[in-house]
Amino acid sequence: MAEYNVSLGMEEKIGQVKEEIRRACEKTGRKEEDVTLIAVSKTKPVSMLEEAYRLGCRHFGENKVQELVDKYGQMPSDVKWHMIGHLQRNKVKYIVDKVFLIHSVDSLRLAEEISKEAGKKGVTVHILVEVNLAGEETKFGTTREEAIRLIREISILPSVRVEGLMTIAPYVENPEKNRQYFADLYQLSVDITNENIDNISMDILSMGMTGDYGVAVEEGATYIRVGTGIFGERHF
């Protein structure tokens, strides 16, 4: 993984990320266009999102509902918004008609709330099931063992469609330490595909962040979530 030079401008940083994606795809025989870069813009001001937009970013990831809603009204209409943080059921109604994809569905109760609110708004909400493969207590997500059962339960809900899986791997200095988690998520997606569950697609694997997205792409990621690697250190 390339080291990120804090003195680089955003254009150079985005170029660096795209080059890393290109190398990972070349190494594994994948097509670059099969990997979508999500600019994780949580805590960042709209001015920085506007700069990223000018540089070609169209997918933006937020982890707080209020922040997504605020920015939604200030950015161009062709932006695709991704809810990547833990989603509380009482906040679902604010974003069902705004998000392109919710990455963080980890319970039937949350999926049911999304289905209910989507029905009220007359939309179909596309979601990913979040799987906590490392078993970290500080992370949300269902277990690998429970994932297929949960997906079967979600599959019968109206106005919601599972498009794939998401995982947040541990923070590590050496991205190779996360390779197994990414390989495991890919294998889980294969296992679920083989179940032939109606209304379920496994086209999307959301995995890999600034420190390890190269390895994630090598293991089959279709969406990578990069914040620091584009915008610099987080603002709290």
PDB file of N, CA and C in Angstrom, residues 58-125:
ATOM      1  N   ARG A  58     -18.322  10.823  -7.663  1.00  0.00           N
ATOM      2  CA  ARG A  58     -19.785  10.897  -7.679  1.00  0.00           C
ATOM      3  C   ARG A  58     -20.418  10.080  -6.550  1.00  0.00           C
ATOM      4  N   HIS A  59     -19.641   9.215  -5.939  1.00  0.00           N
ATOM      5  CA  HIS A  59     -20.137   8.400  -4.827  1.00  0.00           C
ATOM      6  C   HIS A  59     -19.532   8.932  -3.527  1.00  0.00           C
ATOM      7  N   PHE A  60     -20.393   9.301  -2.582  1.00  0.00           N
ATOM      8  CA  PHE A  60     -19.935   9.840  -1.305  1.00  0.00           C
ATOM      9  C   PHE A  60     -20.541   9.038  -0.161  1.00  0.00           C
ATOM     10  N   GLY A  61     -19.728   8.773   0.855  1.00  0.00           N
ATOM     11  CA  GLY A  61     -20.173   7.973   1.986  1.00  0.00           C
ATOM     12  C   GLY A  61     -20.239   8.785   3.268  1.00  0.00           C
ATOM     13  N   GLU A  62     -21.345   8.653   3.980  1.00  0.00           N
ATOM     14  CA  GLU A  62     -21.532   9.327   5.264  1.00  0.00           C
ATOM     15  C   GLU A  62     -21.905   8.298   6.326  1.00  0.00           C
ATOM     16  N   ASN A  63     -21.585   8.599   7.583  1.00  0.00           N
ATOM     17  CA  ASN A  63     -21.960   7.646   8.625  1.00  0.00           C
ATOM     18  C   ASN A  63     -22.933   8.212   9.652  1.00  0.00           C
ATOM     19  N   LYS A  64     -23.385   9.451   9.424  1.00  0.00           N
ATOM     20  CA  LYS A  64     -24.417  10.031  10.290  1.00  0.00           C
ATOM     21  C   LYS A  64     -25.557  10.568   9.430  1.00  0.00           C
ATOM     22  N   VAL A  65     -26.760  10.231   9.839  1.00  0.00           N
ATOM     23  CA  VAL A  65     -27.935  10.588   9.052  1.00  0.00           C
ATOM     24  C   VAL A  65     -28.045  12.094   8.866  1.00  0.00           C
ATOM     25  N   GLN A  66     -27.895  12.859   9.936  1.00  0.00           N
ATOM     26  CA  GLN A  66     -28.066  14.309   9.850  1.00  0.00           C
ATOM     27  C   GLN A  66     -27.069  14.932   8.876  1.00  0.00           C
ATOM     28  N   GLU A  67     -25.843  14.427   8.914  1.00  0.00           N
ATOM     29  CA  GLU A  67     -24.816  14.958   8.023  1.00  0.00           C
ATOM     30  C   GLU A  67     -25.147  14.633   6.567  1.00  0.00           C
ATOM     31  N   LEU A  68     -25.620  13.427   6.314  1.00  0.00           N
ATOM     32  CA  LEU A  68     -26.001  13.054   4.954  1.00  0.00           C
ATOM     33  C   LEU A  68     -27.139  13.933   4.458  1.00  0.00           C
ATOM     34  N   VAL A  69     -28.148  14.127   5.295  1.00  0.00           N
ATOM     35  CA  VAL A  69     -29.302  14.926   4.895  1.00  0.00           C
ATOM     36  C   VAL A  69     -28.876  16.367   4.599  1.00  0.00           C
ATOM     37  N   ASP A  70     -28.038  16.937   5.445  1.00  0.00           N
ATOM     38  CA  ASP A  70     -27.573  18.316   5.250  1.00  0.00           C
ATOM     39  C   ASP A  70     -26.817  18.462   3.929  1.00  0.00           C
ATOM     40  N   LYS A  71     -25.921  17.532   3.665  1.00  0.00           N
ATOM     41  CA  LYS A  71     -25.089  17.624   2.460  1.00  0.00           C
ATOM     42  C   LYS A  71     -25.898  17.286   1.198  1.00  0.00           C
ATOM     43  N   TYR A  72     -26.866  16.407   1.347  1.00  0.00           N
ATOM     44  CA  TYR A  72     -27.722  16.021   0.223  1.00  0.00           C
ATOM     45  C   TYR A  72     -28.329  17.255  -0.436  1.00  0.00           C
ATOM     46  N   GLY A  73     -28.759  18.200   0.369  1.00  0.00           N
ATOM     47  CA  GLY A  73     -29.403  19.392  -0.168  1.00  0.00           C
ATOM     48  C   GLY A  73     -28.446  20.416  -0.754  1.00  0.00           C
ATOM     49  N   GLN A  74     -27.144  20.189  -0.552  1.00  0.00           N
ATOM     50  CA  GLN A  74     -26.154  21.170  -1.008  1.00  0.00           C
ATOM     51  C   GLN A  74     -25.297  20.688  -2.173  1.00  0.00           C
ATOM     52  N   MET A  75     -25.407  19.406  -2.504  1.00  0.00           N
ATOM     53  CA  MET A  75     -24.584  18.844  -3.569  1.00  0.00           C
ATOM     54  C   MET A  75     -25.429  18.559  -4.811  1.00  0.00           C
ATOM     55  N   PRO A  76     -24.785  18.430  -5.981  1.00  0.00           N
ATOM     56  CA  PRO A  76     -25.527  18.174  -7.221  1.00  0.00           C
ATOM     57  C   PRO A  76     -26.378  16.909  -7.146  1.00  0.00           C
ATOM     58  N   SER A  77     -27.414  16.872  -7.947  1.00  0.00           N
ATOM     59  CA  SER A  77     -28.401  15.791  -7.861  1.00  0.00           C
ATOM     60  C   SER A  77     -27.878  14.456  -8.384  1.00  0.00           C
ATOM     61  N   ASP A  78     -26.749  14.455  -9.122  1.00  0.00           N
ATOM     62  CA  ASP A  78     -26.239  13.173  -9.624  1.00  0.00           C
ATOM     63  C   ASP A  78     -25.288  12.487  -8.641  1.00  0.00           C
ATOM     64  N   VAL A  79     -25.103  13.068  -7.466  1.00  0.00           N
ATOM     65  CA  VAL A  79     -24.302  12.405  -6.437  1.00  0.00           C
ATOM     66  C   VAL A  79     -25.052  11.186  -5.919  1.00  0.00           C
ATOM     67  N   LYS A  80     -24.328  10.100  -5.733  1.00  0.00           N
ATOM     68  CA  LYS A  80     -24.894   8.872  -5.159  1.00  0.00           C
ATOM     69  C   LYS A  80     -24.420   8.772  -3.710  1.00  0.00           C
ATOM     70  N   TRP A  81     -25.383   8.791  -2.801  1.00  0.00           N
ATOM     71  CA  TRP A  81     -25.077   8.826  -1.376  1.00  0.00           C
ATOM     72  C   TRP A  81     -25.115   7.426  -0.773  1.00  0.00           C
ATOM     73  N   HIS A  82     -24.091   7.131   0.007  1.00  0.00           N
ATOM     74  CA  HIS A  82     -23.964   5.835   0.665  1.00  0.00           C
ATOM     75  C   HIS A  82     -24.001   6.038   2.174  1.00  0.00           C
ATOM     76  N   MET A  83     -24.914   5.341   2.840  1.00  0.00           N
ATOM     77  CA  MET A  83     -24.942   5.353   4.302  1.00  0.00           C
ATOM     78  C   MET A  83     -24.066   4.206   4.770  1.00  0.00           C
ATOM     79  N   ILE A  84     -22.908   4.536   5.346  1.00  0.00           N
ATOM     80  CA  ILE A  84     -21.946   3.487   5.691  1.00  0.00           C
ATOM     81  C   ILE A  84     -21.818   3.286   7.194  1.00  0.00           C
ATOM     82  N   GLY A  85     -22.421   4.180   7.994  1.00  0.00           N
ATOM     83  CA  GLY A  85     -22.342   4.050   9.439  1.00  0.00           C
ATOM     84  C   GLY A  85     -23.528   3.306  10.011  1.00  0.00           C
ATOM     85  N   HIS A  86     -23.434   3.005  11.301  1.00  0.00           N
ATOM     86  CA  HIS A  86     -24.527   2.329  11.995  1.00  0.00           C
ATOM     87  C   HIS A  86     -25.796   3.175  11.884  1.00  0.00           C
ATOM     88  N   LEU A  87     -26.891   2.540  11.524  1.00  0.00           N
ATOM     89  CA  LEU A  87     -28.147   3.247  11.280  1.00  0.00           C
ATOM     90  C   LEU A  87     -29.173   2.882  12.347  1.00  0.00           C
ATOM     91  N   GLN A  88     -29.635   3.896  13.070  1.00  0.00           N
ATOM     92  CA  GLN A  88     -30.675   3.682  14.076  1.00  0.00           C
ATOM     93  C   GLN A  88     -32.039   3.646  13.398  1.00  0.00           C
ATOM     94  N   ARG A  89     -32.908   2.796  13.905  1.00  0.00           N
ATOM     95  CA  ARG A  89     -34.203   2.622  13.247  1.00  0.00           C
ATOM     96  C   ARG A  89     -35.012   3.919  13.215  1.00  0.00           C
ATOM     97  N   ASN A  90     -34.893   4.743  14.251  1.00  0.00           N
ATOM     98  CA  ASN A  90     -35.691   5.977  14.281  1.00  0.00           C
ATOM     99  C   ASN A  90     -35.176   7.045  13.327  1.00  0.00           C
ATOM    100  N   LYS A  91     -34.052   6.789  12.650  1.00  0.00           N
ATOM    101  CA  LYS A  91     -33.503   7.744  11.686  1.00  0.00           C
ATOM    102  C   LYS A  91     -33.739   7.309  10.241  1.00  0.00           C
ATOM    103  N   VAL A  92     -34.250   6.097  10.072  1.00  0.00           N
ATOM    104  CA  VAL A  92     -34.401   5.529   8.720  1.00  0.00           C
ATOM    105  C   VAL A  92     -35.259   6.423   7.827  1.00  0.00           C
ATOM    106  N   LYS A  93     -36.343   6.955   8.376  1.00  0.00           N
ATOM    107  CA  LYS A  93     -37.306   7.708   7.568  1.00  0.00           C
ATOM    108  C   LYS A  93     -36.703   8.928   6.890  1.00  0.00           C
ATOM    109  N   TYR A  94     -35.601   9.429   7.431  1.00  0.00           N
ATOM    110  CA  TYR A  94     -35.008  10.645   6.876  1.00  0.00           C
ATOM    111  C   TYR A  94     -34.178  10.405   5.617  1.00  0.00           C
ATOM    112  N   ILE A  95     -33.779   9.161   5.392  1.00  0.00           N
ATOM    113  CA  ILE A  95     -32.840   8.925   4.279  1.00  0.00           C
ATOM    114  C   ILE A  95     -33.316   7.921   3.225  1.00  0.00           C
ATOM    115  N   VAL A  96     -34.436   7.230   3.451  1.00  0.00           N
ATOM    116  CA  VAL A  96     -34.802   6.157   2.505  1.00  0.00           C
ATOM    117  C   VAL A  96     -34.972   6.657   1.074  1.00  0.00           C
ATOM    118  N   ASP A  97     -35.388   7.900   0.913  1.00  0.00           N
ATOM    119  CA  ASP A  97     -35.569   8.434  -0.444  1.00  0.00           C
ATOM    120  C   ASP A  97     -34.370   9.244  -0.916  1.00  0.00           C
ATOM    121  N   LYS A  98     -33.266   9.183  -0.176  1.00  0.00           N
ATOM    122  CA  LYS A  98     -32.066   9.958  -0.530  1.00  0.00           C
ATOM    123  C   LYS A  98     -30.846   9.096  -0.824  1.00  0.00           C
ATOM    124  N   VAL A  99     -30.802   7.897  -0.231  1.00  0.00           N
ATOM    125  CA  VAL A  99     -29.593   7.090  -0.362  1.00  0.00           C
ATOM    126  C   VAL A  99     -29.597   6.221  -1.614  1.00  0.00           C
ATOM    127  N   PHE A 100     -28.438   6.079  -2.186  1.00  0.00           N
ATOM    128  CA  PHE A 100     -28.221   5.138  -3.283  1.00  0.00           C
ATOM    129  C   PHE A 100     -28.084   3.727  -2.722  1.00  0.00           C
ATOM    130  N   LEU A 101     -27.426   3.619  -1.545  1.00  0.00           N
ATOM    131  CA  LEU A 101     -27.164   2.316  -0.961  1.00  0.00           C
ATOM    132  C   LEU A 101     -26.921   2.466   0.538  1.00  0.00           C
ATOM    133  N   ILE A 102     -27.539   1.591   1.323  1.00  0.00           N
ATOM    134  CA  ILE A 102     -27.264   1.507   2.760  1.00  0.00           C
ATOM    135  C   ILE A 102     -26.371   0.292   2.980  1.00  0.00           C
ATOM    136  N   HIS A 103     -25.168   0.521   3.493  1.00  0.00           N
ATOM    137  CA  HIS A 103     -24.172  -0.550   3.632  1.00  0.00           C
ATOM    138  C   HIS A 103     -24.287  -1.319   4.941  1.00  0.00           C
ATOM    139  N   SER A 104     -25.013  -0.774   5.919  1.00  0.00           N
ATOM    140  CA  SER A 104     -24.827  -1.199   7.308  1.00  0.00           C
ATOM    141  C   SER A 104     -26.053  -1.868   7.929  1.00  0.00           C
ATOM    142  N   VAL A 105     -26.744  -2.693   7.158  1.00  0.00           N
ATOM    143  CA  VAL A 105     -27.909  -3.397   7.703  1.00  0.00           C
ATOM    144  C   VAL A 105     -27.429  -4.684   8.376  1.00  0.00           C
ATOM    145  N   ASP A 106     -27.712  -4.798   9.676  1.00  0.00           N
ATOM    146  CA  ASP A 106     -27.188  -5.944  10.421  1.00  0.00           C
ATOM    147  C   ASP A 106     -28.248  -6.639  11.277  1.00  0.00           C
ATOM    148  N   SER A 107     -29.521  -6.287  11.057  1.00  0.00           N
ATOM    149  CA  SER A 107     -30.581  -6.948  11.821  1.00  0.00           C
ATOM    150  C   SER A 107     -31.878  -6.944  11.028  1.00  0.00           C
ATOM    151  N   LEU A 108     -32.736  -7.904  11.332  1.00  0.00           N
ATOM    152  CA  LEU A 108     -34.039  -7.959  10.673  1.00  0.00           C
ATOM    153  C   LEU A 108     -34.884  -6.746  11.068  1.00  0.00           C
ATOM    154  N   ARG A 109     -34.800  -6.324  12.312  1.00  0.00           N
ATOM    155  CA  ARG A 109     -35.605  -5.175  12.764  1.00  0.00           C
ATOM    156  C   ARG A 109     -35.257  -3.914  11.972  1.00  0.00           C
ATOM    157  N   LEU A 110     -33.994  -3.704  11.693  1.00  0.00           N
ATOM    158  CA  LEU A 110     -33.594  -2.545  10.889  1.00  0.00           C
ATOM    159  C   LEU A 110     -34.107  -2.696   9.459  1.00  0.00           C
ATOM    160  N   ALA A 111     -33.961  -3.869   8.889  1.00  0.00           N
ATOM    161  CA  ALA A 111     -34.448  -4.114   7.522  1.00  0.00           C
ATOM    162  C   ALA A 111     -35.957  -3.907   7.438  1.00  0.00           C
ATOM    163  N   GLU A 112     -36.687  -4.344   8.462  1.00  0.00           N
ATOM    164  CA  GLU A 112     -38.138  -4.164   8.482  1.00  0.00           C
ATOM    165  C   GLU A 112     -38.505  -2.679   8.524  1.00  0.00           C
ATOM    166  N   GLU A 113     -37.740  -1.905   9.277  1.00  0.00           N
ATOM    167  CA  GLU A 113     -38.008  -0.461   9.352  1.00  0.00           C
ATOM    168  C   GLU A 113     -37.730   0.206   8.011  1.00  0.00           C
ATOM    169  N   ILE A 114     -36.649  -0.200   7.372  1.00  0.00           N
ATOM    170  CA  ILE A 114     -36.338   0.333   6.042  1.00  0.00           C
ATOM    171  C   ILE A 114     -37.460  -0.017   5.066  1.00  0.00           C
ATOM    172  N   SER A 115     -37.913  -1.251   5.117  1.00  0.00           N
ATOM    173  CA  SER A 115     -38.999  -1.698   4.239  1.00  0.00           C
ATOM    174  C   SER A 115     -40.263  -0.868   4.475  1.00  0.00           C
ATOM    175  N   LYS A 116     -40.592  -0.653   5.729  1.00  0.00           N
ATOM    176  CA  LYS A 116     -41.803   0.114   6.075  1.00  0.00           C
ATOM    177  C   LYS A 116     -41.720   1.547   5.567  1.00  0.00           C
ATOM    178  N   GLU A 117     -40.603   2.214   5.848  1.00  0.00           N
ATOM    179  CA  GLU A 117     -40.467   3.615   5.459  1.00  0.00           C
ATOM    180  C   GLU A 117     -40.322   3.768   3.945  1.00  0.00           C
ATOM    181  N   ALA A 118     -39.672   2.793   3.303  1.00  0.00           N
ATOM    182  CA  ALA A 118     -39.554   2.825   1.842  1.00  0.00           C
ATOM    183  C   ALA A 118     -40.926   2.695   1.200  1.00  0.00           C
ATOM    184  N   GLY A 119     -41.771   1.833   1.780  1.00  0.00           N
ATOM    185  CA  GLY A 119     -43.129   1.672   1.272  1.00  0.00           C
ATOM    186  C   GLY A 119     -43.918   2.962   1.358  1.00  0.00           C
ATOM    187  N   LYS A 120     -43.739   3.685   2.447  1.00  0.00           N
ATOM    188  CA  LYS A 120     -44.435   4.969   2.611  1.00  0.00           C
ATOM    189  C   LYS A 120     -44.014   5.974   1.549  1.00  0.00           C
ATOM    190  N   LYS A 121     -42.731   5.935   1.177  1.00  0.00           N
ATOM    191  CA  LYS A 121     -42.203   6.902   0.206  1.00  0.00           C
ATOM    192  C   LYS A 121     -42.317   6.399  -1.233  1.00  0.00           C
ATOM    193  N   GLY A 122     -42.745   5.157  -1.403  1.00  0.00           N
ATOM    194  CA  GLY A 122     -42.888   4.598  -2.744  1.00  0.00           C
ATOM    195  C   GLY A 122     -41.569   4.348  -3.446  1.00  0.00           C
ATOM    196  N   VAL A 123     -40.545   3.963  -2.677  1.00  0.00           N
ATOM    197  CA  VAL A 123     -39.235   3.700  -3.262  1.00  0.00           C
ATOM    198  C   VAL A 123     -38.783   2.287  -2.890  1.00  0.00           C
ATOM    199  N   THR A 124     -37.831   1.783  -3.650  1.00  0.00           N
ATOM    200  CA  THR A 124     -37.142   0.545  -3.287  1.00  0.00           C
ATOM    201  C   THR A 124     -35.759   0.927  -2.797  1.00  0.00           C
ATOM    202  N   VAL A 125     -35.404   0.475  -1.611  1.00  0.00           N
ATOM    203  CA  VAL A 125     -34.108   0.817  -1.026  1.00  0.00           C
ATOM    204  C   VAL A 125     -33.147  -0.355  -1.209  1.00  0.00           C
TER     205      VAL A 125
END
